[in-house]
Short mmCIF file of C-alpha atoms in Angstrom, two decimals:
data_model
loop_
_atom_site.label_atom_id
_atom_site.label_comp_id
_atom_site.label_asym_id
_atom_site.label_seq_id
_atom_site.Cartn_x
_atom_site.Cartn_y
_atom_site.Cartn_z
CA MET A 1 92.42 -36.14 34.51
CA THR A 2 94.25 -38.23 37.09
CA GLN A 3 97.74 -36.97 37.93
CA HIS A 4 100.25 -39.74 38.55
CA LEU A 5 102.99 -38.80 40.97
CA ALA A 6 106.26 -40.61 41.47
CA ALA A 7 107.56 -41.55 44.89
CA PRO A 8 108.32 -38.44 46.97
CA ALA A 9 111.83 -37.08 47.06
CA ALA A 10 113.66 -37.73 50.31
CA ALA A 11 113.70 -35.01 52.94
CA PRO A 12 117.02 -33.32 53.72
CA THR A 13 119.23 -35.27 56.07
CA THR A 14 121.82 -34.06 58.54
CA GLY A 15 123.84 -37.15 59.31
CA THR A 16 123.07 -38.49 62.78
CA HIS A 17 121.35 -35.29 63.91
CA THR A 18 117.80 -35.76 65.19
CA GLY A 19 115.09 -33.33 66.14
CA TRP A 20 115.81 -30.88 63.31
CA TRP A 21 112.85 -28.73 64.34
CA ARG A 22 114.26 -28.03 67.81
CA ASP A 23 116.50 -25.20 66.61
CA ALA A 24 115.21 -24.68 63.05
CA VAL A 25 114.54 -21.32 61.43
CA ILE A 26 111.26 -21.71 59.54
CA TYR A 27 110.15 -19.24 56.88
CA GLN A 28 106.45 -18.63 56.38
CA VAL A 29 105.34 -18.27 52.77
CA TYR A 30 101.91 -16.75 52.16
CA PRO A 31 101.58 -18.15 48.63
CA ARG A 32 99.24 -15.55 47.14
CA SER A 33 101.68 -12.78 48.10
CA PHE A 34 105.11 -14.37 47.60
CA ALA A 35 105.69 -14.76 43.85
CA ASP A 36 103.42 -15.05 40.80
CA GLY A 37 104.62 -17.65 38.31
CA ASN A 38 101.92 -17.34 35.63
CA GLY A 39 101.33 -13.59 35.54
CA ASP A 40 97.71 -13.51 36.70
CA GLY A 41 98.39 -11.16 39.62
CA MET A 42 98.09 -13.89 42.25
CA GLY A 43 101.02 -15.73 43.80
CA ASP A 44 101.16 -19.46 43.17
CA LEU A 45 103.16 -22.65 43.71
CA GLU A 46 105.14 -22.13 40.51
CA GLY A 47 106.21 -18.74 41.82
CA VAL A 48 107.25 -20.22 45.16
CA ARG A 49 109.23 -22.96 43.43
CA GLY A 50 111.12 -20.40 41.37
CA ARG A 51 112.19 -18.55 44.52
CA LEU A 52 113.35 -21.57 46.54
CA PRO A 53 117.04 -20.79 45.82
CA TYR A 54 116.50 -17.38 47.43
CA LEU A 55 115.24 -19.06 50.59
CA ARG A 56 118.13 -21.51 50.60
CA ASP A 57 120.59 -18.62 50.29
CA LEU A 58 118.79 -16.69 53.01
CA GLY A 59 119.75 -19.55 55.32
CA VAL A 60 116.45 -20.92 56.60
CA ASP A 61 115.89 -24.60 57.35
CA ALA A 62 112.26 -25.09 56.36
CA VAL A 63 109.38 -23.40 54.56
CA TRP A 64 105.85 -23.27 55.93
CA LEU A 65 103.21 -22.75 53.23
CA SER A 66 99.90 -21.13 54.12
CA PRO A 67 96.87 -22.90 52.56
CA PHE A 68 96.83 -23.66 48.84
CA TYR A 69 93.94 -26.16 48.88
CA ALA A 70 90.82 -25.99 46.70
CA SER A 71 88.75 -23.22 48.23
CA PRO A 72 86.16 -20.54 47.40
CA GLN A 73 88.61 -18.14 49.14
CA ALA A 74 86.08 -16.69 51.55
CA ASP A 75 88.95 -16.45 54.05
CA ALA A 76 92.04 -16.53 51.86
CA GLY A 77 92.08 -20.33 51.65
CA TYR A 78 91.35 -21.05 55.31
CA ASP A 79 87.96 -22.25 54.07
CA VAL A 80 88.88 -25.59 52.47
CA ALA A 81 86.54 -27.33 50.05
CA ASP A 82 88.88 -30.23 49.21
CA TYR A 83 91.89 -31.09 51.38
CA ARG A 84 93.45 -33.31 48.70
CA ALA A 85 93.35 -30.85 45.80
CA ILE A 86 95.19 -27.65 44.92
CA ASP A 87 93.14 -24.57 44.14
CA PRO A 88 93.59 -23.72 40.42
CA MET A 89 94.73 -20.20 41.34
CA PHE A 90 97.82 -21.81 42.91
CA GLY A 91 98.40 -24.66 40.44
CA ASN A 92 97.82 -28.41 40.76
CA LEU A 93 99.16 -31.49 42.52
CA LEU A 94 102.00 -31.81 40.03
CA ASP A 95 103.13 -28.29 40.98
CA ALA A 96 103.00 -29.24 44.66
CA ASP A 97 104.99 -32.40 43.98
CA ALA A 98 107.65 -30.45 42.05
CA LEU A 99 107.88 -27.84 44.81
CA ILE A 100 108.38 -30.46 47.53
CA ARG A 101 111.00 -32.30 45.47
CA GLU A 102 113.01 -29.21 44.57
CA ALA A 103 112.88 -27.93 48.15
CA HIS A 104 114.33 -31.22 49.37
CA GLU A 105 117.02 -31.11 46.72
CA LEU A 106 118.00 -27.66 48.00
CA GLY A 107 118.11 -28.84 51.62
CA LEU A 108 114.80 -27.23 52.61
CA ARG A 109 111.94 -28.97 54.38
CA ILE A 110 108.28 -28.24 53.62
CA ILE A 111 105.55 -27.73 56.22
CA VAL A 112 101.98 -27.28 54.99
CA ASP A 113 99.00 -25.69 56.68
CA LEU A 114 96.21 -27.96 57.88
CA VAL A 115 92.79 -26.49 58.71
CA PRO A 116 90.90 -29.03 60.88
CA ASN A 117 88.59 -26.81 62.94
CA HIS A 118 86.29 -26.01 60.05
CA SER A 119 85.77 -26.61 56.33
CA SER A 120 84.34 -24.47 53.58
CA ASP A 121 80.57 -24.39 53.26
CA GLN A 122 81.29 -25.73 49.76
CA HIS A 123 82.86 -28.92 51.15
CA GLU A 124 81.09 -32.03 49.85
CA TRP A 125 80.02 -33.11 53.34
CA PHE A 126 78.43 -29.78 54.18
CA GLN A 127 76.69 -29.44 50.84
CA ARG A 128 75.17 -32.92 51.24
CA ALA A 129 74.11 -32.06 54.78
CA LEU A 130 72.24 -29.02 53.46
CA ARG A 131 70.61 -30.96 50.62
CA GLU A 132 69.52 -33.87 52.77
CA GLY A 133 68.00 -31.64 55.45
CA PRO A 134 67.36 -32.17 59.17
CA GLY A 135 68.14 -35.69 60.31
CA SER A 136 70.83 -36.24 57.68
CA PRO A 137 73.77 -38.25 59.09
CA LEU A 138 76.09 -35.70 57.42
CA ARG A 139 74.78 -33.02 59.75
CA GLU A 140 76.29 -34.94 62.66
CA ARG A 141 79.76 -34.20 61.23
CA TYR A 142 79.18 -30.50 61.88
CA HIS A 143 77.34 -28.68 64.68
CA PHE A 144 73.75 -28.38 63.46
CA ARG A 145 71.21 -27.48 66.16
CA PRO A 146 67.60 -26.32 66.42
CA GLY A 147 67.22 -22.74 67.49
CA LYS A 148 65.77 -21.29 70.66
CA GLY A 149 62.59 -19.25 70.89
CA GLU A 150 59.01 -20.09 70.09
CA ASN A 151 59.78 -20.86 66.45
CA GLY A 152 63.49 -21.61 66.70
CA GLU A 153 64.27 -18.07 65.56
CA LEU A 154 67.08 -17.51 68.07
CA PRO A 155 70.61 -18.99 67.88
CA PRO A 156 71.21 -22.16 69.95
CA ASN A 157 73.55 -20.31 72.32
CA ASP A 158 75.21 -16.92 72.83
CA TRP A 159 78.56 -17.65 71.20
CA GLU A 160 80.07 -14.92 69.04
CA SER A 161 82.17 -15.40 65.92
CA ILE A 162 85.83 -14.43 66.14
CA PHE A 163 85.15 -12.34 63.03
CA GLY A 164 82.22 -10.60 64.71
CA GLY A 165 78.50 -11.25 64.96
CA PRO A 166 76.77 -14.48 66.00
CA ALA A 167 78.65 -17.77 65.67
CA TRP A 168 75.49 -19.34 64.23
CA THR A 169 73.77 -19.12 60.83
CA ARG A 170 70.28 -20.41 60.15
CA THR A 171 69.62 -22.63 57.15
CA GLU A 172 66.54 -22.45 54.94
CA ASP A 173 65.09 -25.52 56.67
CA GLY A 174 65.28 -23.87 60.09
CA ASP A 175 68.35 -25.55 61.61
CA TRP A 176 71.33 -23.51 62.76
CA TYR A 177 75.01 -24.40 62.22
CA LEU A 178 78.06 -23.28 64.20
CA HIS A 179 80.93 -21.28 62.70
CA LEU A 180 83.48 -19.72 65.03
CA PHE A 181 84.80 -17.73 62.08
CA ALA A 182 82.95 -16.69 58.90
CA PRO A 183 79.55 -18.23 57.99
CA GLU A 184 81.34 -19.82 55.03
CA GLN A 185 83.47 -21.81 57.53
CA PRO A 186 81.24 -24.32 59.39
CA ASP A 187 82.95 -26.01 62.35
CA PHE A 188 83.49 -29.76 62.26
CA ASN A 189 82.11 -31.90 65.07
CA TRP A 190 85.23 -33.65 66.33
CA ASP A 191 83.19 -36.00 68.50
CA HIS A 192 82.18 -37.78 65.29
CA PRO A 193 84.47 -40.72 64.35
CA ALA A 194 84.16 -39.99 60.61
CA VAL A 195 85.79 -36.58 61.11
CA ARG A 196 88.69 -38.12 63.02
CA ASP A 197 89.14 -40.86 60.41
CA GLU A 198 89.04 -38.36 57.57
CA PHE A 199 91.79 -36.19 58.96
CA ARG A 200 94.08 -39.11 59.68
CA SER A 201 93.60 -39.99 56.02
CA ILE A 202 94.39 -36.41 54.97
CA LEU A 203 97.58 -36.51 57.03
CA ARG A 204 98.69 -39.67 55.26
CA PHE A 205 97.88 -38.20 51.84
CA TRP A 206 100.28 -35.30 52.33
CA LEU A 207 102.88 -37.35 54.16
CA ASP A 208 102.89 -39.69 51.18
CA MET A 209 103.45 -36.59 49.02
CA GLY A 210 106.62 -36.01 51.02
CA VAL A 211 105.78 -33.05 53.26
CA ASP A 212 107.83 -32.75 56.43
CA GLY A 213 105.07 -31.58 58.72
CA PHE A 214 101.89 -29.63 59.36
CA ARG A 215 101.12 -26.28 60.92
CA VAL A 216 97.72 -26.91 62.52
CA ASP A 217 95.35 -23.95 62.22
CA VAL A 218 93.18 -23.14 65.27
CA ALA A 219 94.63 -26.17 67.04
CA HIS A 220 92.96 -25.02 70.26
CA GLY A 221 89.45 -24.97 68.78
CA LEU A 222 88.56 -28.46 67.57
CA VAL A 223 86.74 -29.70 70.67
CA LYS A 224 83.81 -27.77 72.14
CA ALA A 225 82.45 -28.07 75.67
CA GLU A 226 79.81 -30.76 76.04
CA GLY A 227 76.34 -29.38 75.44
CA LEU A 228 77.65 -26.15 73.88
CA PRO A 229 76.80 -24.08 76.98
CA ASP A 230 76.17 -20.34 76.98
CA ILE A 231 79.07 -18.12 77.94
CA GLY A 232 76.91 -15.50 79.63
CA ALA A 233 78.77 -12.45 80.87
CA HIS A 234 82.23 -13.89 80.24
CA ASP A 235 84.27 -11.67 77.93
CA GLN A 236 84.49 -13.60 74.65
CA LEU A 237 87.60 -11.91 73.34
CA LYS A 238 89.83 -12.02 76.42
CA LEU A 239 90.99 -15.16 78.15
CA LEU A 240 91.55 -14.17 81.76
CA GLY A 241 93.82 -16.10 84.09
CA ASN A 242 93.34 -19.82 83.55
CA ASP A 243 89.78 -19.50 82.29
CA VAL A 244 89.05 -21.74 79.32
CA MET A 245 86.35 -20.78 76.85
CA PRO A 246 83.75 -23.48 76.02
CA PHE A 247 84.88 -23.39 72.39
CA PHE A 248 88.66 -23.00 72.87
CA ASP A 249 91.47 -24.96 74.52
CA GLN A 250 89.29 -27.84 75.71
CA ASP A 251 91.27 -30.75 77.13
CA GLY A 252 89.73 -33.12 74.58
CA VAL A 253 91.93 -31.78 71.79
CA HIS A 254 94.94 -33.59 73.19
CA GLU A 255 93.58 -37.06 72.44
CA ILE A 256 93.31 -35.99 68.79
CA TYR A 257 96.91 -34.87 68.58
CA ARG A 258 98.17 -38.03 70.28
CA SER A 259 96.52 -40.03 67.51
CA TRP A 260 98.08 -37.75 64.89
CA ARG A 261 101.51 -38.18 66.42
CA GLN A 262 101.09 -41.93 65.96
CA VAL A 263 100.36 -41.39 62.27
CA LEU A 264 103.51 -39.32 61.83
CA SER A 265 105.56 -41.97 63.60
CA GLU A 266 104.73 -44.36 60.74
CA TYR A 267 106.90 -42.25 58.41
CA ASP A 268 110.63 -41.77 58.13
CA GLY A 269 112.30 -38.39 58.12
CA GLU A 270 111.21 -36.77 61.38
CA ARG A 271 107.85 -35.29 60.36
CA VAL A 272 106.46 -32.64 62.72
CA LEU A 273 103.25 -31.06 64.02
CA VAL A 274 103.13 -27.36 64.88
CA ALA A 275 100.21 -25.94 66.88
CA GLU A 276 98.61 -22.59 66.31
CA ALA A 277 97.14 -22.60 69.80
CA TRP A 278 95.98 -19.32 71.31
CA THR A 279 95.91 -20.12 75.02
CA PRO A 280 95.62 -17.93 78.13
CA THR A 281 99.07 -18.91 79.45
CA VAL A 282 102.31 -20.42 78.21
CA GLU A 283 101.71 -23.25 80.69
CA ARG A 284 98.56 -24.26 78.80
CA THR A 285 100.45 -23.93 75.52
CA ALA A 286 102.93 -26.48 76.87
CA ASN A 287 100.10 -29.04 77.05
CA TYR A 288 100.12 -29.21 73.24
CA VAL A 289 103.78 -30.24 73.05
CA ARG A 290 103.97 -33.03 75.56
CA PRO A 291 106.18 -35.88 74.33
CA ASP A 292 103.34 -37.83 72.69
CA GLU A 293 101.58 -34.84 71.08
CA MET A 294 102.84 -32.02 68.89
CA HIS A 295 106.46 -31.02 68.37
CA GLN A 296 106.08 -27.24 68.50
CA ALA A 297 103.53 -24.58 69.42
CA PHE A 298 103.65 -20.93 68.43
CA ASN A 299 104.64 -18.61 71.27
CA PHE A 300 102.01 -15.90 70.90
CA GLN A 301 102.81 -14.46 74.31
CA TYR A 302 106.24 -13.54 72.94
CA LEU A 303 104.78 -12.15 69.71
CA GLY A 304 102.64 -9.73 71.73
CA THR A 305 105.48 -8.48 73.91
CA HIS A 306 106.50 -4.80 73.84
CA TRP A 307 110.05 -3.75 73.00
CA ASP A 308 110.87 -3.47 76.67
CA ALA A 309 113.70 -5.25 78.49
CA ALA A 310 111.79 -6.12 81.66
CA GLU A 311 108.74 -7.42 79.81
CA LEU A 312 110.84 -9.39 77.34
CA ARG A 313 112.78 -11.04 80.13
CA ARG A 314 109.58 -12.04 81.94
CA VAL A 315 108.12 -13.64 78.81
CA ILE A 316 111.38 -15.35 77.85
CA ASP A 317 111.76 -16.83 81.33
CA ALA A 318 108.12 -17.92 81.46
CA SER A 319 108.30 -19.48 78.00
CA LEU A 320 111.46 -21.46 78.69
CA ALA A 321 110.16 -22.57 82.10
CA ALA A 322 106.86 -23.79 80.64
CA MET A 323 108.48 -25.88 77.91
CA ARG A 324 111.24 -27.38 80.02
CA PRO A 325 109.08 -29.94 81.90
CA VAL A 326 107.63 -31.34 78.66
CA GLY A 327 110.98 -31.40 76.87
CA ALA A 328 109.77 -29.29 73.93
CA PRO A 329 111.66 -26.46 72.26
CA THR A 330 110.37 -22.93 72.75
CA THR A 331 109.40 -21.14 69.55
CA TRP A 332 109.89 -17.44 68.88
CA VAL A 333 107.98 -15.36 66.35
CA LEU A 334 107.56 -11.62 65.71
CA SER A 335 105.22 -11.44 62.70
CA ASN A 336 102.82 -13.55 60.66
CA HIS A 337 99.92 -13.23 58.21
CA ASP A 338 97.40 -12.39 60.96
CA VAL A 339 99.10 -9.54 62.82
CA THR A 340 100.64 -6.16 62.07
CA ARG A 341 104.28 -6.52 60.99
CA HIS A 342 106.67 -5.78 63.84
CA ALA A 343 108.44 -3.05 61.87
CA THR A 344 105.14 -1.14 62.15
CA ARG A 345 104.15 -2.27 65.66
CA PHE A 346 107.44 -1.05 67.07
CA ALA A 347 107.23 2.29 65.23
CA ASN A 348 105.17 4.04 67.90
CA PRO A 349 106.63 4.39 71.39
CA ALA A 350 103.15 4.61 72.95
CA GLY A 351 101.59 1.51 71.42
CA LEU A 352 103.37 -1.72 70.65
CA GLY A 353 100.51 -4.22 70.59
CA THR A 354 100.03 -6.83 67.90
CA GLN A 355 97.55 -4.81 65.83
CA LEU A 356 98.90 -1.24 65.82
CA ARG A 357 98.15 0.15 62.36
CA THR A 358 99.32 3.76 62.38
CA PRO A 359 102.50 4.34 60.35
CA GLY A 360 104.40 5.83 63.32
CA ASP A 361 108.12 6.56 63.02
CA ARG A 362 109.31 4.32 60.19
CA GLU A 363 113.01 4.68 61.09
CA LEU A 364 112.34 3.88 64.75
CA GLY A 365 110.17 0.89 63.87
CA LEU A 366 112.74 -0.58 61.50
CA ARG A 367 115.63 -0.12 63.94
CA ARG A 368 113.68 -1.82 66.71
CA ALA A 369 112.52 -4.58 64.38
CA ARG A 370 116.11 -5.35 63.37
CA ALA A 371 117.22 -5.38 67.01
CA ALA A 372 114.29 -7.60 68.00
CA THR A 373 115.19 -10.06 65.25
CA LEU A 374 118.75 -10.49 66.53
CA LEU A 375 117.42 -11.01 70.04
CA MET A 376 114.93 -13.62 68.82
CA LEU A 377 117.52 -15.52 66.79
CA ALA A 378 119.84 -15.72 69.81
CA LEU A 379 117.27 -17.47 72.03
CA PRO A 380 117.21 -21.26 72.52
CA GLY A 381 114.61 -22.99 70.38
CA SER A 382 113.09 -22.55 66.95
CA ALA A 383 112.40 -19.23 65.21
CA TYR A 384 109.77 -18.32 62.61
CA VAL A 385 110.29 -15.64 59.97
CA TYR A 386 107.34 -14.22 58.03
CA GLN A 387 107.94 -13.45 54.36
CA GLY A 388 109.16 -9.91 53.79
CA GLU A 389 110.30 -9.23 57.33
CA GLU A 390 113.84 -9.92 56.09
CA LEU A 391 113.30 -6.85 53.88
CA GLY A 392 112.11 -4.74 56.80
CA LEU A 393 108.67 -4.37 55.21
CA PRO A 394 106.14 -2.31 57.15
CA ASP A 395 102.41 -2.91 57.12
CA VAL A 396 100.61 -1.11 54.31
CA THR A 397 98.26 1.04 56.37
CA ASP A 398 96.54 3.08 53.66
CA LEU A 399 94.86 0.41 51.53
CA PRO A 400 91.53 1.69 50.16
CA ASP A 401 88.48 -0.04 51.59
CA GLU A 402 87.40 -1.24 48.17
CA VAL A 403 90.51 -3.40 47.66
CA ARG A 404 90.49 -5.10 51.07
CA GLN A 405 89.69 -8.80 51.21
CA ASP A 406 89.98 -9.73 54.89
CA PRO A 407 86.51 -11.14 55.72
CA SER A 408 86.56 -9.69 59.23
CA PHE A 409 86.89 -6.20 57.71
CA PHE A 410 83.33 -6.48 56.42
CA ARG A 411 81.80 -7.50 59.75
CA ALA A 412 80.83 -5.11 62.51
CA THR A 413 83.02 -6.45 65.33
CA GLY A 414 85.56 -9.14 66.09
CA GLN A 415 89.10 -9.10 64.70
CA ASP A 416 90.05 -5.63 63.55
CA GLY A 417 89.82 -6.59 59.88
CA PHE A 418 93.09 -5.04 58.77
CA ARG A 419 95.13 -8.17 58.09
CA ASP A 420 95.46 -7.20 54.42
CA GLY A 421 98.16 -4.72 55.43
CA CYS A 422 100.66 -7.49 56.20
CA ARG A 423 99.63 -9.53 53.14
CA VAL A 424 100.57 -7.10 50.36
CA PRO A 425 102.79 -8.95 47.82
CA ILE A 426 106.49 -8.56 48.54
CA PRO A 427 108.88 -6.71 46.17
CA TRP A 428 111.68 -8.50 44.36
CA THR A 429 112.97 -5.82 41.96
CA VAL A 430 113.48 -2.05 42.06
CA GLU A 431 111.26 -1.49 39.03
CA GLY A 432 108.98 -3.44 36.72
CA SER A 433 105.51 -4.87 36.98
CA SER A 434 104.55 -5.28 40.66
CA TYR A 435 108.25 -4.89 41.58
CA GLY A 436 109.07 -8.37 40.31
CA PHE A 437 106.20 -10.13 42.05
CA GLY A 438 104.85 -11.13 38.65
CA SER A 439 104.20 -9.90 35.13
CA GLY A 440 100.48 -9.32 35.64
CA GLY A 441 100.24 -6.84 38.48
CA SER A 442 99.36 -7.55 42.09
CA TRP A 443 96.14 -8.68 43.78
CA LEU A 444 96.67 -6.00 46.47
CA PRO A 445 98.20 -2.64 45.50
CA GLN A 446 101.84 -2.15 46.48
CA PRO A 447 103.17 1.20 47.75
CA ALA A 448 105.33 3.39 45.53
CA THR A 449 108.14 2.91 48.08
CA TRP A 450 108.20 -0.87 47.56
CA GLY A 451 111.02 -0.85 44.98
CA ALA A 452 113.50 0.67 47.42
CA LEU A 453 112.77 -2.17 49.84
CA SER A 454 113.06 -4.94 47.25
CA VAL A 455 115.44 -7.89 47.29
CA GLU A 456 117.27 -6.37 44.32
CA ALA A 457 117.75 -3.05 46.12
CA GLN A 458 119.04 -4.63 49.33
CA ALA A 459 121.15 -7.53 48.05
CA GLY A 460 124.84 -6.82 48.55
CA ASP A 461 124.27 -3.72 50.71
CA PRO A 462 125.98 -4.55 54.03
CA GLY A 463 123.73 -2.12 55.90
CA SER A 464 120.46 -3.53 54.55
CA THR A 465 117.97 -5.57 56.53
CA LEU A 466 118.23 -8.42 54.02
CA GLU A 467 121.98 -8.73 54.54
CA LEU A 468 121.50 -8.50 58.32
CA TYR A 469 119.21 -11.53 58.17
CA ARG A 470 121.59 -13.41 55.89
CA SER A 471 124.50 -12.68 58.21
CA ALA A 472 122.55 -13.61 61.34
CA LEU A 473 121.35 -16.90 59.89
CA ALA A 474 124.86 -17.72 58.68
CA VAL A 475 126.28 -17.12 62.16
CA ARG A 476 123.48 -19.20 63.67
CA ARG A 477 124.40 -22.12 61.39
CA GLU A 478 128.09 -21.79 62.17
CA ARG A 479 127.55 -21.68 65.94
CA PRO A 480 125.38 -24.59 67.11
CA GLU A 481 124.97 -23.04 70.56
CA LEU A 482 122.61 -20.53 68.94
CA GLY A 483 119.17 -22.13 69.03
CA ALA A 484 120.30 -25.15 71.03
CA GLY A 485 119.55 -25.82 74.67
CA GLU A 486 116.65 -24.80 76.87
CA ASP A 487 117.94 -21.99 79.06
CA VAL A 488 119.82 -18.68 79.16
CA GLN A 489 122.17 -17.29 81.79
CA TRP A 490 121.19 -13.70 82.49
CA LEU A 491 124.03 -11.26 83.05
CA GLU A 492 123.99 -8.07 85.07
CA ALA A 493 123.02 -5.12 82.88
CA PRO A 494 121.76 -1.53 83.20
CA GLU A 495 118.03 -0.87 83.30
CA GLY A 496 116.54 -1.24 79.83
CA VAL A 497 119.29 -3.62 78.68
CA LEU A 498 119.03 -7.41 78.30
CA SER A 499 122.20 -9.47 78.35
CA PHE A 500 122.56 -13.24 78.49
CA ARG A 501 125.25 -15.87 77.96
CA ARG A 502 124.95 -19.15 76.11
CA ASP A 503 127.97 -21.50 75.68
CA GLY A 504 130.62 -19.16 74.32
CA PHE A 505 128.15 -16.57 73.14
CA VAL A 506 126.66 -13.38 74.61
CA CYS A 507 123.67 -11.39 73.35
CA THR A 508 123.16 -7.81 74.56
CA ALA A 509 120.04 -5.81 73.66
CA ASN A 510 119.51 -2.13 74.46
CA THR A 511 115.74 -1.55 74.35
CA THR A 512 115.95 2.08 75.40
CA GLY A 513 115.86 5.18 73.21
CA ARG A 514 119.32 6.31 74.29
CA ALA A 515 122.92 5.12 74.02
CA ILE A 516 124.24 3.17 77.00
CA SER A 517 127.79 2.19 77.94
CA VAL A 518 128.37 -1.39 79.14
CA PRO A 519 131.46 -3.53 79.80
CA LEU A 520 132.83 -5.15 76.66
CA PRO A 521 131.78 -8.81 76.98
CA GLY A 522 133.81 -10.39 74.18
CA ARG A 523 134.68 -10.36 70.48
CA PHE A 524 132.14 -8.58 68.26
CA LEU A 525 130.12 -10.81 65.91
CA LEU A 526 127.10 -8.89 64.63
CA SER A 527 124.77 -5.97 65.41
CA ASN A 528 121.83 -4.20 63.81
CA GLU A 529 123.48 -0.77 64.26
CA PRO A 530 127.17 0.21 64.18
CA VAL A 531 128.78 0.03 67.62
CA SER A 532 132.03 1.47 68.91
CA HIS A 533 134.13 0.33 71.83
CA GLY A 534 137.21 1.43 73.70
CA GLU A 535 139.30 -0.20 76.38
CA GLY A 536 136.90 -2.63 78.00
CA ILE A 537 133.79 -0.50 77.27
CA VAL A 538 131.26 -0.64 74.44
CA GLU A 539 128.79 2.08 73.51
CA LEU A 540 125.40 0.54 72.68
CA PRO A 541 123.30 2.83 70.47
CA ALA A 542 119.58 3.13 71.13
CA ASP A 543 117.52 0.07 70.16
CA THR A 544 120.51 -2.10 69.30
CA THR A 545 121.25 -5.78 69.78
CA VAL A 546 124.82 -7.10 69.59
CA TRP A 547 126.15 -10.65 69.38
CA TRP A 548 129.52 -11.43 70.98
CA SER A 549 131.82 -14.43 71.01
CA VAL A 550 133.33 -15.15 74.44
#
């Protein structure tokens, strides 16, 4: 049945202000784990819509929705079968329309995920390509190749899938097709004009629906090196120096995004493009946000930084310096749906990488996570918050193997396969079915401790992580110097302490495991731990960030 949609509701406006994304706080919703509106155990668009007032009251500016398109769910929706339809597990186009409208009415903007590097193997194009066999024009829209060896029994080249194993799968008719991720995710051939035309059409479809922008998945992967050359001995999982892999960060991607920027310019309301671009350096990341390309790019170098003052300062300086020449805002992010939550990463003094999975010291991890959040929110640029981090949620590290759904978990190598730990549905209530996630249980099991971390348990408690986030975002809205600009003025500080000034504001972060005395810089605004001060001196507890007005 055709669904008739009215004209889209207008996006929020802020008077004469332009460039809303430059200092926005954007909240990532992973729909299957946010809220379940129909009680089937899976989060959906109805559930998200019902919780929009919570996000407004939290104080964020925009909501980024991970994929909700029609999909066989081989990779949690990042395998799209139809880019213009909603998967029934999440609802339908009318639900999407209602969500966009109500978000705009509440002053929230909506950014949707776009997955252009690959489709599902159930996509109409790919299914026709398989049916029609070698020589089909549809095969030119993907990367079909004959194999090597006497009978074509070997893959066309030595590329490995990011999820582990060969990046090629052989079809029954003997051809091979490329998939940088799961075999159910064949890569598009972006040299083909039909692919480029199709995605410009998809952009317009969702812009006409009223969305305010797109987060572009694997933005660095669309274009492959000419001829698909072997990599040889080059390490496929580590980008060293300025080396560029033949399937990642090819210069040809930038022509695509310049054409997309032109599409967005046809629409009112300051629509935006956000790149998920894993690049070897922040300087190469800056290429994606030149004035005629995307508006933002995720700062993964910052996400992978240890809780260490010297390292943080190096990455902050490098990030700001890289973005300054192209006039783009720097983005800051600590967690997302693909990495271990920072409350768990920071819980072990010996290992603070992006994929640390051991529980570690929960109290230490939470204290550092809260301090890191205040530091992030004080930096110039835009900040991203992943659902549940405002509750201080840790990764769930003890999920049984039989309940896991991350496709890379079931392959021998590649990504570590433990992304399910950061995707466990979030708790809303102290008790009840799935702690308020929904009336029908939860698609991943929630820990028994989840109720104590719920929104209901933390709301109104001045010492809770939820109220810390609410307070920080309220201060950030009240003080436009927070998030604005493109630089910080570093102040002299003891080893292990970061301190910088920004237009009437000072942020001081003690990254050490001990209390440190520093000169009192101004009037206290906010901190993640209680602080005390005497005549001109303040005592900074271990792992504490403080905001001051000066």
